[in-house]
Short mmCIF file of C-alpha atoms in Angstrom, two decimals:
data_model
loop_
_atom_site.label_atom_id
_atom_site.label_comp_id
_atom_site.label_asym_id
_atom_site.label_seq_id
_atom_site.Cartn_x
_atom_site.Cartn_y
_atom_site.Cartn_z
CA UNK R 29 100.40 65.42 116.87
CA UNK R 30 97.15 66.48 115.21
CA UNK R 31 94.73 63.62 114.56
CA UNK R 32 94.11 62.80 110.89
CA UNK R 33 91.00 62.08 108.87
CA UNK R 34 90.74 60.87 105.27
CA UNK R 35 88.31 62.15 102.63
CA UNK R 36 87.99 59.47 99.95
CA UNK R 37 86.24 61.41 97.15
CA UNK R 38 85.95 65.15 96.49
CA UNK R 39 82.13 64.90 96.61
CA UNK R 40 82.21 63.39 100.12
CA UNK R 41 80.59 65.40 102.92
CA UNK R 42 82.23 63.17 105.56
CA UNK R 43 85.81 62.01 106.24
CA UNK R 44 87.01 58.89 108.11
CA UNK R 45 89.12 59.37 111.24
CA UNK R 46 92.49 57.61 110.95
CA UNK R 47 93.21 58.29 114.65
CA UNK R 48 91.08 58.83 117.73
CA UNK R 49 90.53 62.59 117.99
CA UNK R 50 89.73 65.03 120.79
CA UNK R 51 87.51 68.10 120.22
CA UNK R 52 89.50 70.56 118.12
CA UNK R 53 91.35 70.67 114.81
CA UNK R 54 91.78 67.47 112.75
CA UNK R 55 93.95 67.33 109.60
CA UNK R 56 91.98 66.24 106.52
CA UNK R 57 93.97 64.14 104.03
CA UNK R 58 92.83 62.71 100.72
CA UNK R 59 90.58 64.22 98.08
CA UNK R 60 89.06 67.67 97.94
CA UNK R 61 91.90 69.89 99.19
CA UNK R 62 90.40 70.70 102.60
CA UNK R 63 93.19 71.34 105.13
CA UNK R 64 91.41 70.69 108.41
CA UNK R 65 88.10 70.44 110.21
CA UNK R 66 87.33 71.36 113.80
CA UNK R 67 85.82 68.31 115.53
CA UNK R 68 83.03 69.28 117.93
CA UNK R 69 83.53 66.15 120.10
CA UNK R 70 85.90 63.24 120.61
CA UNK R 71 85.55 60.78 117.70
CA UNK R 72 87.05 57.31 117.44
CA UNK R 73 89.29 56.06 114.66
CA UNK R 74 87.29 54.53 111.80
CA UNK R 75 84.29 56.75 112.52
CA UNK R 76 83.14 59.68 110.40
CA UNK R 77 83.29 63.45 110.88
CA UNK R 78 81.05 65.87 108.93
CA UNK R 79 83.06 68.21 106.70
CA UNK R 80 80.15 70.55 105.94
CA UNK R 81 76.72 71.28 107.36
CA UNK R 82 74.13 68.68 106.27
CA UNK R 83 70.37 69.31 106.49
CA UNK R 84 68.00 66.63 107.80
CA UNK R 85 66.93 64.29 104.99
CA UNK R 86 69.96 65.13 102.82
CA UNK R 87 72.36 62.39 101.62
CA UNK R 88 75.50 61.40 103.51
CA UNK R 89 78.14 60.93 100.79
CA UNK R 90 81.27 58.75 101.11
CA UNK R 91 83.30 57.18 98.26
CA UNK R 92 81.39 59.72 96.13
CA UNK R 93 78.25 57.63 96.72
CA UNK R 94 75.18 57.99 98.89
CA UNK R 95 75.56 55.82 102.02
CA UNK R 96 72.32 56.95 103.72
CA UNK R 97 70.64 60.16 104.86
CA UNK R 98 70.82 62.61 107.76
CA UNK R 99 68.02 62.08 110.30
CA UNK R 100 68.66 65.48 111.92
CA UNK R 101 70.64 68.61 111.03
CA UNK R 102 74.40 67.93 111.20
CA UNK R 103 76.95 70.69 111.87
CA UNK R 104 80.46 70.74 110.36
CA UNK R 105 82.84 68.82 112.66
CA UNK R 106 80.11 66.63 114.18
CA UNK R 107 80.44 62.88 114.60
CA UNK R 108 78.25 61.18 111.95
CA UNK R 109 76.86 57.82 113.05
CA UNK R 110 73.69 55.97 114.02
CA UNK R 111 72.31 58.91 116.04
CA UNK R 112 72.11 61.26 113.03
CA UNK R 113 72.48 59.06 109.90
CA UNK R 114 70.27 56.20 108.69
CA UNK R 115 70.42 53.62 105.94
CA UNK R 116 67.96 53.92 103.04
CA UNK R 117 67.44 50.14 103.34
CA UNK R 118 68.22 48.70 106.77
CA UNK R 119 65.65 49.73 109.38
CA UNK R 120 67.03 47.59 112.20
CA UNK R 121 70.34 49.47 112.33
CA UNK R 122 68.54 52.57 113.63
CA UNK R 123 67.72 50.63 116.86
CA UNK R 124 71.34 49.65 117.65
CA UNK R 125 73.35 51.15 120.49
CA UNK R 126 75.26 54.13 119.10
CA UNK R 127 78.51 53.37 120.93
CA UNK R 128 78.75 49.57 120.79
CA UNK R 129 76.44 48.69 117.90
CA UNK R 130 74.80 46.08 120.16
CA UNK R 131 71.11 45.34 119.54
CA UNK R 132 68.53 46.90 121.85
CA UNK R 133 65.51 45.14 120.32
CA UNK R 134 66.22 41.56 121.49
CA UNK R 135 64.83 40.36 124.84
CA UNK R 136 66.91 38.13 127.13
CA UNK R 137 64.26 36.80 129.51
CA UNK B 2 108.74 44.21 95.63
CA UNK B 3 110.06 41.69 93.15
CA UNK B 4 108.79 41.61 89.61
CA UNK B 5 109.85 38.00 89.10
CA UNK B 6 106.93 35.74 88.25
CA UNK B 7 106.77 33.31 91.14
CA UNK B 8 106.43 29.61 90.48
CA UNK B 9 106.29 26.68 92.86
CA UNK B 10 105.53 22.95 92.84
CA UNK B 11 101.85 22.07 93.02
CA UNK B 12 99.73 18.92 92.80
CA UNK B 13 98.05 18.08 89.48
CA UNK B 14 94.58 16.52 89.85
CA UNK B 15 92.83 14.28 87.34
CA UNK B 16 90.44 17.11 86.35
CA UNK B 17 93.40 19.28 85.32
CA UNK B 18 93.21 21.63 88.28
CA UNK B 19 96.26 22.18 90.45
CA UNK B 20 96.38 22.17 94.25
CA UNK B 21 98.83 23.83 96.64
CA UNK B 22 98.37 21.25 99.43
CA UNK B 23 97.85 17.48 99.38
CA UNK B 24 95.40 17.05 102.24
CA UNK B 25 93.29 14.20 103.53
CA UNK B 26 89.75 15.23 104.37
CA UNK B 27 87.48 13.54 106.92
CA UNK B 28 83.80 14.31 106.29
CA UNK B 29 80.99 13.50 108.72
CA UNK B 30 77.48 13.21 107.39
CA UNK B 31 75.51 14.08 110.55
CA UNK B 32 76.17 15.88 113.86
CA UNK B 33 76.10 12.51 115.65
CA UNK B 34 79.34 11.51 113.86
CA UNK B 35 81.20 14.77 114.59
CA UNK B 36 83.17 13.59 117.64
CA UNK B 37 84.30 10.37 115.97
CA UNK B 38 85.36 12.25 112.81
CA UNK B 39 87.46 14.73 114.81
CA UNK B 40 88.94 11.91 116.94
CA UNK B 41 90.00 10.08 113.76
CA UNK B 42 91.73 13.20 112.43
CA UNK B 43 93.33 14.17 115.78
CA UNK B 44 97.13 13.96 115.62
CA UNK B 45 97.14 13.02 111.92
CA UNK B 46 99.28 15.36 109.80
CA UNK B 47 97.72 17.19 106.84
CA UNK B 48 94.25 15.95 107.76
CA UNK B 49 91.28 18.30 107.98
CA UNK B 50 87.66 17.79 109.00
CA UNK B 51 84.34 19.19 107.90
CA UNK B 52 80.80 17.96 108.06
CA UNK B 53 77.09 18.57 107.88
CA UNK B 54 74.97 18.62 111.03
CA UNK B 55 71.51 17.76 109.77
CA UNK B 56 69.91 14.30 109.74
CA UNK B 57 67.73 15.27 106.77
CA UNK B 58 69.79 15.71 103.65
CA UNK B 59 69.94 18.84 101.54
CA UNK B 60 70.91 19.03 97.87
CA UNK B 61 72.77 22.32 98.32
CA UNK B 62 74.84 20.95 101.23
CA UNK B 63 75.71 17.79 99.30
CA UNK B 64 76.83 19.81 96.25
CA UNK B 65 78.93 21.97 98.57
CA UNK B 66 80.51 18.99 100.37
CA UNK B 67 81.31 17.25 97.07
CA UNK B 68 82.91 20.41 95.68
CA UNK B 69 85.07 20.59 98.82
CA UNK B 70 85.88 16.86 98.71
CA UNK B 71 87.03 17.28 95.10
CA UNK B 72 88.89 20.52 95.81
CA UNK B 73 92.34 20.80 94.18
CA UNK B 74 94.04 20.87 97.61
CA UNK B 75 92.43 17.55 98.65
CA UNK B 76 94.13 14.24 97.81
CA UNK B 77 91.98 11.70 99.70
CA UNK B 78 88.61 11.58 101.52
CA UNK B 79 87.21 9.51 104.39
CA UNK B 80 83.45 9.85 105.04
CA UNK B 81 81.99 8.83 108.40
CA UNK B 82 78.30 8.60 109.24
CA UNK B 83 76.36 7.37 112.23
CA UNK B 84 74.00 5.14 110.27
CA UNK B 85 70.55 6.71 110.71
CA UNK B 86 70.94 9.85 108.60
CA UNK B 87 69.85 10.60 105.03
CA UNK B 88 73.28 11.70 103.71
CA UNK B 89 75.20 8.57 102.64
CA UNK B 90 78.99 8.32 103.24
CA UNK B 91 79.39 5.64 100.56
CA UNK B 92 77.72 7.85 97.93
CA UNK B 93 80.24 10.60 98.76
CA UNK B 94 83.07 8.07 98.44
CA UNK B 95 81.81 6.91 95.03
CA UNK B 96 81.62 10.46 93.69
CA UNK B 97 85.09 11.29 95.04
CA UNK B 98 86.64 8.11 93.57
CA UNK B 99 85.26 9.09 90.15
CA UNK B 100 87.33 12.29 90.43
CA UNK B 101 90.49 10.13 90.61
CA UNK B 102 90.99 10.45 94.39
CA UNK B 103 91.10 7.54 96.85
CA UNK B 104 88.05 7.56 99.13
CA UNK B 105 86.48 5.31 101.77
CA UNK B 106 83.47 5.59 104.03
CA UNK B 107 81.60 3.73 106.77
CA UNK B 108 78.86 3.99 109.40
CA UNK B 109 79.73 4.08 113.12
CA UNK B 110 76.84 1.69 113.90
CA UNK B 111 78.31 -0.90 111.48
CA UNK B 112 81.82 -0.52 112.94
CA UNK B 113 80.56 -1.20 116.47
CA UNK B 114 80.66 2.14 118.29
CA UNK B 115 83.02 4.96 119.12
CA UNK B 116 86.32 3.21 119.91
CA UNK B 117 86.15 0.74 117.03
CA UNK B 118 85.13 3.50 114.61
CA UNK B 119 88.06 5.69 115.63
CA UNK B 120 90.45 2.76 115.19
CA UNK B 121 88.89 1.77 111.87
CA UNK B 122 88.93 5.40 110.69
CA UNK B 123 92.61 5.84 111.59
CA UNK B 124 93.51 2.63 109.69
CA UNK B 125 91.52 3.81 106.71
CA UNK B 126 93.06 7.26 106.87
CA UNK B 127 96.61 5.84 106.94
CA UNK B 128 95.82 3.84 103.81
CA UNK B 129 94.21 6.83 102.04
CA UNK B 130 97.06 9.17 102.94
CA UNK B 131 99.63 6.70 101.63
CA UNK B 132 97.66 6.44 98.36
CA UNK B 133 97.38 10.22 98.09
CA UNK B 134 101.13 10.61 98.62
CA UNK B 135 101.96 7.85 96.14
CA UNK B 136 99.55 9.20 93.53
CA UNK B 137 100.63 12.83 93.82
CA UNK B 138 101.86 14.34 90.56
CA UNK B 139 104.04 17.37 91.25
CA UNK B 140 103.92 20.06 88.60
CA UNK B 141 105.10 23.66 88.36
CA UNK B 142 102.44 26.22 89.23
CA UNK B 143 102.18 29.99 89.02
CA UNK B 144 99.68 32.80 89.53
CA UNK B 145 97.79 31.84 86.36
CA UNK B 146 96.94 28.48 88.00
CA UNK B 147 95.45 30.10 91.08
CA UNK B 148 91.87 30.81 91.98
CA UNK B 149 91.88 33.21 94.92
CA UNK B 150 88.77 34.03 96.91
CA UNK B 151 88.23 37.05 99.11
CA UNK B 152 85.87 37.78 101.91
CA UNK B 153 85.81 40.48 104.56
CA UNK B 154 84.66 40.02 108.14
CA UNK B 155 84.83 42.08 111.29
CA UNK B 156 84.95 45.12 109.02
CA UNK B 157 85.53 48.61 110.34
CA UNK B 158 86.18 52.06 108.90
CA UNK B 159 89.65 50.98 107.70
CA UNK B 160 88.44 47.96 105.70
CA UNK B 161 87.10 50.04 102.83
CA UNK B 162 90.04 52.47 103.05
CA UNK B 163 93.00 50.11 103.12
CA UNK B 164 92.37 46.36 103.55
CA UNK B 165 89.88 45.87 100.72
CA UNK B 166 91.53 48.29 98.25
CA UNK B 167 94.87 46.45 98.66
CA UNK B 168 93.13 43.16 97.91
CA UNK B 169 91.40 44.84 94.95
CA UNK B 170 94.75 45.98 93.56
CA UNK B 171 96.14 42.44 94.08
CA UNK B 172 93.07 40.99 92.31
CA UNK B 173 93.86 43.25 89.34
CA UNK B 174 97.42 41.82 89.28
CA UNK B 175 96.06 38.27 89.54
CA UNK B 176 93.55 38.78 86.72
CA UNK B 177 96.15 40.48 84.52
CA UNK B 178 98.41 37.47 85.18
CA UNK B 179 95.77 35.04 83.90
CA UNK B 180 94.41 33.83 87.25
CA UNK B 181 90.91 33.70 88.70
CA UNK B 182 89.64 36.07 91.38
CA UNK B 183 86.35 35.38 93.16
CA UNK B 184 84.57 37.77 95.49
CA UNK B 185 81.23 37.26 97.14
CA UNK B 186 78.69 38.68 99.54
CA UNK B 187 76.08 40.04 97.17
CA UNK B 188 74.24 41.01 100.37
CA UNK B 189 77.11 43.49 100.84
CA UNK B 190 76.45 45.29 97.58
CA UNK B 191 73.30 46.97 98.90
CA UNK B 192 72.65 50.37 97.35
CA UNK B 193 75.30 49.85 94.64
CA UNK B 194 73.18 48.48 91.79
CA UNK B 195 74.45 50.91 89.14
CA UNK B 196 78.06 50.81 90.38
CA UNK B 197 77.97 47.00 90.15
CA UNK B 198 76.29 46.80 86.74
CA UNK B 199 78.86 49.20 85.29
CA UNK B 200 81.50 46.52 86.01
CA UNK B 201 79.87 43.86 83.78
CA UNK B 202 82.08 42.38 81.03
CA UNK B 203 79.09 42.10 78.64
CA UNK B 204 75.37 42.74 78.31
CA UNK B 205 74.60 39.15 79.34
CA UNK B 206 76.74 39.53 82.48
CA UNK B 207 74.98 42.81 83.24
CA UNK B 208 71.67 40.92 83.35
CA UNK B 209 73.21 38.22 85.61
CA UNK B 210 74.53 40.88 87.98
CA UNK B 211 71.18 42.68 88.05
CA UNK B 212 69.35 39.45 88.91
CA UNK B 213 71.85 38.58 91.67
CA UNK B 214 71.68 42.11 93.10
CA UNK B 215 67.88 42.26 93.09
CA UNK B 216 67.65 38.82 94.73
CA UNK B 217 70.07 39.90 97.49
CA UNK B 218 68.13 43.09 98.29
CA UNK B 219 64.82 41.23 98.32
CA UNK B 220 66.26 38.49 100.54
CA UNK B 221 67.58 40.95 103.12
CA UNK B 222 64.26 42.76 103.11
CA UNK B 223 62.29 39.53 103.56
CA UNK B 224 64.40 38.18 106.46
CA UNK B 225 64.61 41.70 107.97
CA UNK B 226 68.36 41.45 108.49
CA UNK B 227 71.11 43.13 106.52
CA UNK B 228 74.69 41.89 106.52
CA UNK B 229 76.11 44.15 109.21
CA UNK B 230 77.17 43.22 112.73
CA UNK B 231 77.45 45.15 116.02
CA UNK B 232 81.24 45.13 115.55
CA UNK B 233 80.88 46.88 112.19
CA UNK B 234 78.85 49.69 113.79
CA UNK B 235 81.22 49.97 116.77
CA UNK B 236 84.05 50.25 114.21
CA UNK B 237 82.47 53.32 112.65
CA UNK B 238 80.38 51.88 109.81
CA UNK B 239 76.91 53.41 110.00
CA UNK B 240 74.90 51.85 107.16
CA UNK B 241 74.88 48.73 105.01
CA UNK B 242 75.41 50.99 101.98
CA UNK B 243 78.64 52.30 103.53
CA UNK B 244 79.81 48.78 104.40
CA UNK B 245 78.94 47.66 100.88
CA UNK B 246 81.06 50.35 99.22
CA UNK B 247 84.02 49.22 101.32
CA UNK B 248 83.30 45.57 100.52
CA UNK B 249 83.12 46.20 96.77
CA UNK B 250 86.62 47.72 96.90
CA UNK B 251 88.06 44.20 97.29
CA UNK B 252 86.92 43.35 93.76
CA UNK B 253 89.48 45.68 92.20
CA UNK B 254 88.79 47.39 88.89
CA UNK B 255 88.63 44.62 86.27
CA UNK B 256 85.38 43.68 84.49
CA UNK B 257 83.22 41.02 86.15
CA UNK B 258 83.02 37.91 83.95
CA UNK B 259 79.84 36.48 85.45
CA UNK B 260 77.96 35.26 88.51
CA UNK B 261 78.73 31.85 90.05
CA UNK B 262 76.35 29.82 92.17
CA UNK B 263 77.78 27.92 95.17
CA UNK B 264 79.86 24.84 94.16
CA UNK B 265 80.28 26.20 90.63
CA UNK B 266 83.87 26.88 89.50
CA UNK B 267 84.74 29.93 87.37
CA UNK B 268 84.09 29.32 83.66
CA UNK B 269 87.38 30.95 82.66
CA UNK B 270 90.04 33.30 83.97
CA UNK B 271 89.21 36.74 85.31
CA UNK B 272 87.07 38.24 88.06
CA UNK B 273 83.87 36.48 89.17
CA UNK B 274 81.08 37.32 91.63
CA UNK B 275 79.87 34.43 93.79
CA UNK B 276 76.16 34.45 94.65
CA UNK B 277 75.48 32.51 97.87
CA UNK B 278 72.01 33.95 98.48
CA UNK B 279 69.24 31.32 98.59
CA UNK B 280 66.94 31.03 95.59
CA UNK B 281 63.19 31.06 96.22
CA UNK B 282 62.04 27.76 97.74
CA UNK B 283 59.09 26.53 99.77
CA UNK B 284 61.42 26.23 102.78
CA UNK B 285 62.97 29.54 103.75
CA UNK B 286 66.32 28.49 105.18
CA UNK B 287 66.97 31.67 107.12
CA UNK B 288 69.91 34.04 106.94
CA UNK B 289 71.99 33.86 103.80
CA UNK B 290 75.35 34.37 105.53
CA UNK B 291 75.03 33.54 109.23
CA UNK B 292 78.79 33.82 109.86
CA UNK B 293 82.11 34.36 108.08
CA UNK B 294 83.05 30.67 107.90
CA UNK B 295 79.99 29.98 105.77
CA UNK B 296 81.21 32.39 103.09
CA UNK B 297 84.74 30.96 103.16
CA UNK B 298 83.31 27.49 102.44
CA UNK B 299 81.55 28.91 99.39
CA UNK B 300 84.74 30.49 98.04
CA UNK B 301 86.64 27.22 98.51
CA UNK B 302 83.82 25.34 96.76
CA UNK B 303 84.47 27.59 93.74
CA UNK B 304 87.97 26.05 93.70
CA UNK B 305 89.89 28.78 95.53
CA UNK B 306 93.22 27.27 96.63
CA UNK B 307 93.86 30.35 98.82
CA UNK B 308 91.31 32.62 100.47
CA UNK B 309 92.07 36.19 101.54
CA UNK B 310 90.23 37.48 104.58
CA UNK B 311 90.14 41.20 105.28
CA UNK B 312 89.36 42.20 108.86
CA UNK B 313 89.49 45.60 110.50
CA UNK B 314 88.28 44.61 113.97
CA UNK B 315 90.43 41.48 114.07
CA UNK B 316 89.01 38.03 113.29
CA UNK B 317 90.89 34.90 114.37
CA UNK B 318 89.15 32.29 112.23
CA UNK B 319 90.82 29.97 109.74
CA UNK B 320 89.58 27.33 107.36
CA UNK B 321 90.15 23.71 106.42
CA UNK B 322 91.32 22.79 102.89
CA UNK B 323 92.47 26.21 101.64
CA UNK B 324 94.82 28.43 103.67
CA UNK B 325 93.21 31.63 104.89
CA UNK B 326 95.45 34.72 104.64
CA UNK B 327 94.56 37.50 107.11
CA UNK B 328 94.80 41.11 106.01
CA UNK B 329 94.01 44.13 108.16
CA UNK B 330 93.93 47.81 107.28
CA UNK B 331 93.84 48.71 110.98
CA UNK B 332 97.34 49.35 112.41
CA UNK B 333 96.11 48.90 116.00
CA UNK B 334 94.55 45.54 115.14
CA UNK B 335 97.76 44.43 113.42
CA UNK B 336 99.79 45.29 116.53
CA UNK B 337 97.27 43.90 119.03
CA UNK B 338 96.65 40.61 117.17
CA UNK B 339 99.94 40.15 115.31
CA UNK B 340 100.01 36.37 115.81
CA UNK B 341 96.77 36.15 113.80
CA UNK B 342 97.48 38.73 111.07
CA UNK B 343 99.45 37.91 107.92
CA UNK B 344 99.47 41.32 106.24
CA UNK B 345 99.40 44.94 107.42
CA UNK B 346 97.55 46.97 104.78
CA UNK B 347 97.40 50.06 107.03
CA UNK B 348 100.80 51.08 105.63
CA UNK B 349 99.00 52.50 102.58
CA UNK B 350 97.20 54.94 104.91
CA UNK B 351 100.39 56.13 106.59
CA UNK B 352 102.13 56.56 103.23
CA UNK B 353 104.73 53.84 103.97
CA UNK B 354 103.53 51.95 100.88
CA UNK B 355 101.63 52.88 97.74
CA UNK B 356 98.61 50.77 96.88
CA UNK B 357 100.60 49.18 94.04
CA UNK B 358 103.55 48.35 96.32
CA UNK B 359 101.24 46.79 98.91
CA UNK B 360 99.45 44.76 96.20
CA UNK B 361 102.81 43.46 94.96
CA UNK B 362 103.79 42.45 98.50
CA UNK B 363 100.47 40.68 98.93
CA UNK B 364 101.03 38.84 95.65
CA UNK B 365 104.44 37.69 96.92
CA UNK B 366 102.88 36.57 100.21
CA UNK B 367 100.18 34.59 98.39
CA UNK B 368 102.90 32.95 96.28
CA UNK B 369 104.87 31.99 99.42
CA UNK B 370 101.75 30.47 101.02
CA UNK B 371 100.98 28.66 97.77
CA UNK B 372 104.54 27.31 97.78
CA UNK B 373 103.91 25.74 101.19
CA UNK B 374 104.54 28.33 103.89
CA UNK B 375 101.64 28.13 106.34
CA UNK B 376 99.49 31.24 106.76
CA UNK B 377 98.99 32.52 110.31
CA UNK B 378 95.55 30.91 110.85
CA UNK B 379 96.84 27.72 109.24
CA UNK B 380 99.84 27.46 111.58
CA UNK B 381 97.67 28.30 114.62
CA UNK B 382 95.46 25.32 113.77
CA UNK B 383 92.30 27.29 112.97
CA UNK B 384 90.05 25.02 110.90
CA UNK B 385 86.57 26.54 111.36
CA UNK B 386 83.91 25.30 108.97
CA UNK B 387 80.17 25.71 108.53
CA UNK B 388 77.79 23.96 106.15
CA UNK B 389 74.16 24.97 106.42
CA UNK B 390 70.79 23.99 105.08
CA UNK B 391 70.07 26.19 102.09
CA UNK B 392 68.46 26.03 98.67
CA UNK B 393 69.93 27.22 95.41
CA UNK B 394 68.65 26.16 92.03
CA UNK B 395 71.39 23.85 90.70
CA UNK B 396 74.00 25.65 88.61
CA UNK B 397 73.07 25.40 84.95
CA UNK B 398 76.46 23.99 84.10
CA UNK B 399 77.81 20.67 85.26
CA UNK B 400 79.80 22.27 88.06
CA UNK B 401 79.94 20.48 91.38
CA UNK B 402 78.74 17.29 89.74
CA UNK B 403 81.56 16.56 87.37
CA UNK B 404 81.24 12.81 87.70
#
């Protein structure tokens, strides 16, 4: 069965994965009338996939609202997370491990 | 989903508020009294414990403890101290007695050590519980008598999609039914200033919301920590703005009636925002929300008889005093941690339920818990609590000090 993603608002340039997906087509439910997107990599449930190309510095939009900005060019179908999207406020989050979210800036010694 | 308006038998308190449980509460006034307090409560039915760790007292913590001691679900209070600390058990007892509840307190040093204090505490507790039972006035209660709090913790990508929107739709039902809904975590409204202000019930409330928002942003900036955890990022949330949009969904769509400080009850029915962020003070007391239990205490101190907790990743915590009801929008989490989860909101994502149907089911669940059925964390014995040093300017109204 094809993995599903959900686009919350028609202005959103990302959708949230409802299932873990493999590279390949993912059904897009929700707002905006887009049928599917081709994921360029495996993406976990709850994470975001880009629905369109996003230039570096441009807003990432979810819920119809800006949730941060692209830190590098993002292709349609790419996983959008800490490696290519940053908060406009929270600087520490850019230092976290992209897979686990664990901090990398605290010493244990 | 039934459309019948649920009613059940509650407990009428002297201040006019109604409780859904008739609990005895053991409070310790310093870390040194923690073991004795828990030993007194061990094996005693309907008896919960909370306490404050510090030897130096703190006005915020005392206001919070008094609000919890005079919570509608509490019928009697025993306060236990060591004897060296600043916070005074007998002062707590006096304030609680003025609220119409039986209360006693003592110092462990005066009682003669651990064993004698446990024995003395158990005798005292038996007396207090008997008084609370004898003095209980049972009255009919419905949704309009409820204050329900909501917090999210262990959020993931499903929290803003399913868990929090279902709570938001339930909050709309609660508010429309004449009840009180309280949401908090102003540090999880980052980036949403205009979205938040548009929800104000009046121009005055708009100014209150703006002040609370600006304080939260400035506080996060100054302590260099935003309210997001490694689990949030692992669950797919990338920024605090994204987490905030999901968090705001739990507030539903009704106008916000005002901002409450900690230990201040709502000033009328409707939807309220609780501000637990410290106010400026010469002592910076650190992080505003160091863990989820801290926020749950604040919601209970606003008078919430039930607290909803939305978790995507799967939290197992509970709370003393007010039952915690666990809601997840993550189907895998619901399956994996079913013994801890009360409500599966993921069904709105699969199309098995509409948002309105799920909100109605949640309302029915809240009514069943209010009528006496234990929530999952309650029946598992989870009673986590956390009271921290903090400063807030005292609420302008007499809340938390109605004595």
